[in-house]
Amino acid sequence: MKIIRNHILPPRHYDAINIMGLLFCHKDIVLTKELVRHELIHTRQMRETLFVGFYLWYILEWLIRLPLKGNAYLHISFEREAYEHMDEPDYLLRRRPYAWFKYLGIHRLWGNGKHC
């Protein structure tokens, strides 16, 4: 993954943003192994959804979850997978294709507190 340090991307209050497998971060951000792994998980998700599918699905899921209880961003299946496994150094070696799909469960949609 190529890392591009700049002062434009990502938007304020974000440490990094992954665009098409390129990791953009501000010049003063310390990139931890966990943050890089989180973004590598997103890159894998992007590849298996042919990149465009990732962004379309991401926006659609965010819009659906926006009016529901909790933080819509944290409820997105792609984010849930990445946050849950960012502390596991070997995760991408054992990850199954489309692993994010299991985070779409309807019980998670309503934000029961345990998974938000």
PDB file of C-alpha atoms in Angstrom:
ATOM      1  CA  MET A   1       0.000   0.000   0.000  1.00  0.00           C
ATOM      2  CA  LYS A   2       1.395   3.354  -0.980  1.00  0.00           C
ATOM      3  CA  ILE A   3       1.217   6.020   1.729  1.00  0.00           C
ATOM      4  CA  ILE A   4       0.797   9.639   0.641  1.00  0.00           C
ATOM      5  CA  ARG A   5       1.356  12.290   3.295  1.00  0.00           C
ATOM      6  CA  ASN A   6      -0.199  15.675   2.570  1.00  0.00           C
ATOM      7  CA  HIS A   7      -2.200  18.477   4.174  1.00  0.00           C
ATOM      8  CA  ILE A   8      -5.395  18.130   2.117  1.00  0.00           C
ATOM      9  CA  LEU A   9      -6.629  14.576   2.665  1.00  0.00           C
ATOM     10  CA  PRO A  10      -8.158  13.110   4.766  1.00  0.00           C
ATOM     11  CA  PRO A  11     -10.895  15.410   6.026  1.00  0.00           C
ATOM     12  CA  ARG A  12     -10.477  16.894   9.485  1.00  0.00           C
ATOM     13  CA  HIS A  13     -10.982  14.475  12.407  1.00  0.00           C
ATOM     14  CA  TYR A  14      -9.803  11.457  10.380  1.00  0.00           C
ATOM     15  CA  ASP A  15      -6.331   9.963  10.691  1.00  0.00           C
ATOM     16  CA  ALA A  16      -6.239   8.419   7.230  1.00  0.00           C
ATOM     17  CA  ILE A  17      -8.369   7.681   4.192  1.00  0.00           C
ATOM     18  CA  ASN A  18      -7.930   4.849   1.729  1.00  0.00           C
ATOM     19  CA  ILE A  19      -8.760   5.780  -1.843  1.00  0.00           C
ATOM     20  CA  MET A  20      -8.362   2.987  -4.386  1.00  0.00           C
ATOM     21  CA  GLY A  21      -5.668   1.350  -2.269  1.00  0.00           C
ATOM     22  CA  LEU A  22      -3.696   4.558  -1.706  1.00  0.00           C
ATOM     23  CA  LEU A  23      -3.473   5.655   1.917  1.00  0.00           C
ATOM     24  CA  PHE A  24      -3.682   9.415   2.392  1.00  0.00           C
ATOM     25  CA  CYS A  25      -2.763  10.887   5.772  1.00  0.00           C
ATOM     26  CA  HIS A  26      -1.696  14.212   7.190  1.00  0.00           C
ATOM     27  CA  LYS A  27       2.011  14.821   7.566  1.00  0.00           C
ATOM     28  CA  ASP A  28       1.934  14.784  11.382  1.00  0.00           C
ATOM     29  CA  ILE A  29      -0.126  11.577  11.838  1.00  0.00           C
ATOM     30  CA  VAL A  30       1.654   8.584  13.335  1.00  0.00           C
ATOM     31  CA  LEU A  31       0.555   5.521  11.407  1.00  0.00           C
ATOM     32  CA  THR A  32       0.316   2.568  13.762  1.00  0.00           C
ATOM     33  CA  LYS A  33       0.508  -1.028  12.556  1.00  0.00           C
ATOM     34  CA  GLU A  34      -3.137  -1.385  13.524  1.00  0.00           C
ATOM     35  CA  LEU A  35      -4.258   1.614  11.481  1.00  0.00           C
ATOM     36  CA  VAL A  36      -2.326   0.413   8.438  1.00  0.00           C
ATOM     37  CA  ARG A  37      -3.829  -3.080   8.879  1.00  0.00           C
ATOM     38  CA  HIS A  38      -7.318  -1.524   9.110  1.00  0.00           C
ATOM     39  CA  GLU A  39      -6.713   0.183   5.774  1.00  0.00           C
ATOM     40  CA  LEU A  40      -5.222  -2.969   4.233  1.00  0.00           C
ATOM     41  CA  ILE A  41      -8.444  -4.777   5.134  1.00  0.00           C
ATOM     42  CA  HIS A  42     -10.329  -2.041   3.268  1.00  0.00           C
ATOM     43  CA  THR A  43      -8.031  -2.502   0.268  1.00  0.00           C
ATOM     44  CA  ARG A  44      -8.869  -6.220   0.229  1.00  0.00           C
ATOM     45  CA  GLN A  45     -12.577  -5.363   0.427  1.00  0.00           C
ATOM     46  CA  MET A  46     -12.153  -2.919  -2.446  1.00  0.00           C
ATOM     47  CA  ARG A  47     -10.452  -5.498  -4.640  1.00  0.00           C
ATOM     48  CA  GLU A  48     -13.117  -8.134  -4.099  1.00  0.00           C
ATOM     49  CA  THR A  49     -15.891  -5.631  -4.913  1.00  0.00           C
ATOM     50  CA  LEU A  50     -13.982  -4.287  -7.927  1.00  0.00           C
ATOM     51  CA  PHE A  51     -13.354  -0.920  -6.235  1.00  0.00           C
ATOM     52  CA  VAL A  52     -16.450   0.836  -7.594  1.00  0.00           C
ATOM     53  CA  GLY A  53     -18.679  -1.685  -5.821  1.00  0.00           C
ATOM     54  CA  PHE A  54     -16.955  -0.870  -2.540  1.00  0.00           C
ATOM     55  CA  TYR A  55     -17.748   2.834  -2.770  1.00  0.00           C
ATOM     56  CA  LEU A  56     -21.316   2.315  -3.978  1.00  0.00           C
ATOM     57  CA  TRP A  57     -22.034  -0.239  -1.240  1.00  0.00           C
ATOM     58  CA  TYR A  58     -20.319   1.915   1.400  1.00  0.00           C
ATOM     59  CA  ILE A  59     -22.426   4.978   0.578  1.00  0.00           C
ATOM     60  CA  LEU A  60     -25.647   2.972   0.291  1.00  0.00           C
ATOM     61  CA  GLU A  61     -25.082   1.233   3.609  1.00  0.00           C
ATOM     62  CA  TRP A  62     -24.173   4.520   5.299  1.00  0.00           C
ATOM     63  CA  LEU A  63     -27.371   6.158   3.986  1.00  0.00           C
ATOM     64  CA  ILE A  64     -29.505   3.245   5.203  1.00  0.00           C
ATOM     65  CA  ARG A  65     -27.906   3.303   8.642  1.00  0.00           C
ATOM     66  CA  LEU A  66     -27.876   7.087   9.013  1.00  0.00           C
ATOM     67  CA  PRO A  67     -31.367   7.431  10.555  1.00  0.00           C
ATOM     68  CA  LEU A  68     -30.869   4.408  12.844  1.00  0.00           C
ATOM     69  CA  LYS A  69     -29.576   4.319  16.393  1.00  0.00           C
ATOM     70  CA  GLY A  70     -25.828   4.886  16.834  1.00  0.00           C
ATOM     71  CA  ASN A  71     -23.036   6.067  14.585  1.00  0.00           C
ATOM     72  CA  ALA A  72     -23.786   5.143  10.950  1.00  0.00           C
ATOM     73  CA  TYR A  73     -20.058   5.019  10.088  1.00  0.00           C
ATOM     74  CA  LEU A  74     -19.338   2.467  12.816  1.00  0.00           C
ATOM     75  CA  HIS A  75     -22.262   0.301  11.651  1.00  0.00           C
ATOM     76  CA  ILE A  76     -21.025  -0.064   8.060  1.00  0.00           C
ATOM     77  CA  SER A  77     -20.096  -3.701   7.454  1.00  0.00           C
ATOM     78  CA  PHE A  78     -16.731  -2.798   5.890  1.00  0.00           C
ATOM     79  CA  GLU A  79     -15.800  -0.734   8.941  1.00  0.00           C
ATOM     80  CA  ARG A  80     -17.031  -3.365  11.375  1.00  0.00           C
ATOM     81  CA  GLU A  81     -14.783  -6.002   9.839  1.00  0.00           C
ATOM     82  CA  ALA A  82     -11.777  -3.680   9.700  1.00  0.00           C
ATOM     83  CA  TYR A  83     -12.160  -2.485  13.299  1.00  0.00           C
ATOM     84  CA  GLU A  84     -12.769  -5.981  14.643  1.00  0.00           C
ATOM     85  CA  HIS A  85      -9.625  -7.426  13.057  1.00  0.00           C
ATOM     86  CA  MET A  86      -7.151  -4.544  12.927  1.00  0.00           C
ATOM     87  CA  ASP A  87      -5.304  -5.904  15.996  1.00  0.00           C
ATOM     88  CA  GLU A  88      -4.715  -9.323  14.410  1.00  0.00           C
ATOM     89  CA  PRO A  89      -1.402  -9.435  12.502  1.00  0.00           C
ATOM     90  CA  ASP A  90      -2.304 -12.631  10.612  1.00  0.00           C
ATOM     91  CA  TYR A  91      -5.905 -11.724   9.762  1.00  0.00           C
ATOM     92  CA  LEU A  92      -5.386 -11.054   6.053  1.00  0.00           C
ATOM     93  CA  LEU A  93      -3.589 -14.385   5.697  1.00  0.00           C
ATOM     94  CA  ARG A  94      -6.613 -16.316   6.966  1.00  0.00           C
ATOM     95  CA  ARG A  95      -9.415 -13.979   5.890  1.00  0.00           C
ATOM     96  CA  ARG A  96     -12.047 -15.493   3.618  1.00  0.00           C
ATOM     97  CA  PRO A  97     -13.296 -13.553   0.592  1.00  0.00           C
ATOM     98  CA  TYR A  98     -16.284 -11.326   1.312  1.00  0.00           C
ATOM     99  CA  ALA A  99     -15.793 -11.689   5.083  1.00  0.00           C
ATOM    100  CA  TRP A 100     -17.440  -8.272   5.524  1.00  0.00           C
ATOM    101  CA  PHE A 101     -20.741  -9.790   4.401  1.00  0.00           C
ATOM    102  CA  LYS A 102     -21.316 -11.435   7.790  1.00  0.00           C
ATOM    103  CA  TYR A 103     -21.404  -7.955   9.386  1.00  0.00           C
ATOM    104  CA  LEU A 104     -24.592  -7.080   7.508  1.00  0.00           C
ATOM    105  CA  GLY A 105     -26.774  -8.970  10.009  1.00  0.00           C
ATOM    106  CA  ILE A 106     -30.128  -7.314  10.670  1.00  0.00           C
ATOM    107  CA  HIS A 107     -29.627  -7.542  14.442  1.00  0.00           C
ATOM    108  CA  ARG A 108     -26.616  -5.263  14.037  1.00  0.00           C
ATOM    109  CA  LEU A 109     -28.638  -2.781  12.016  1.00  0.00           C
ATOM    110  CA  TRP A 110     -30.674  -1.703  15.027  1.00  0.00           C
ATOM    111  CA  GLY A 111     -27.671  -1.088  17.274  1.00  0.00           C
ATOM    112  CA  ASN A 112     -28.347  -3.271  20.301  1.00  0.00           C
ATOM    113  CA  GLY A 113     -25.331  -1.802  22.082  1.00  0.00           C
ATOM    114  CA  LYS A 114     -23.110  -4.878  22.006  1.00  0.00           C
ATOM    115  CA  HIS A 115     -21.941  -4.409  18.428  1.00  0.00           C
ATOM    116  CA  CYS A 116     -21.881  -0.637  18.036  1.00  0.00           C
TER     117      CYS A 116
END
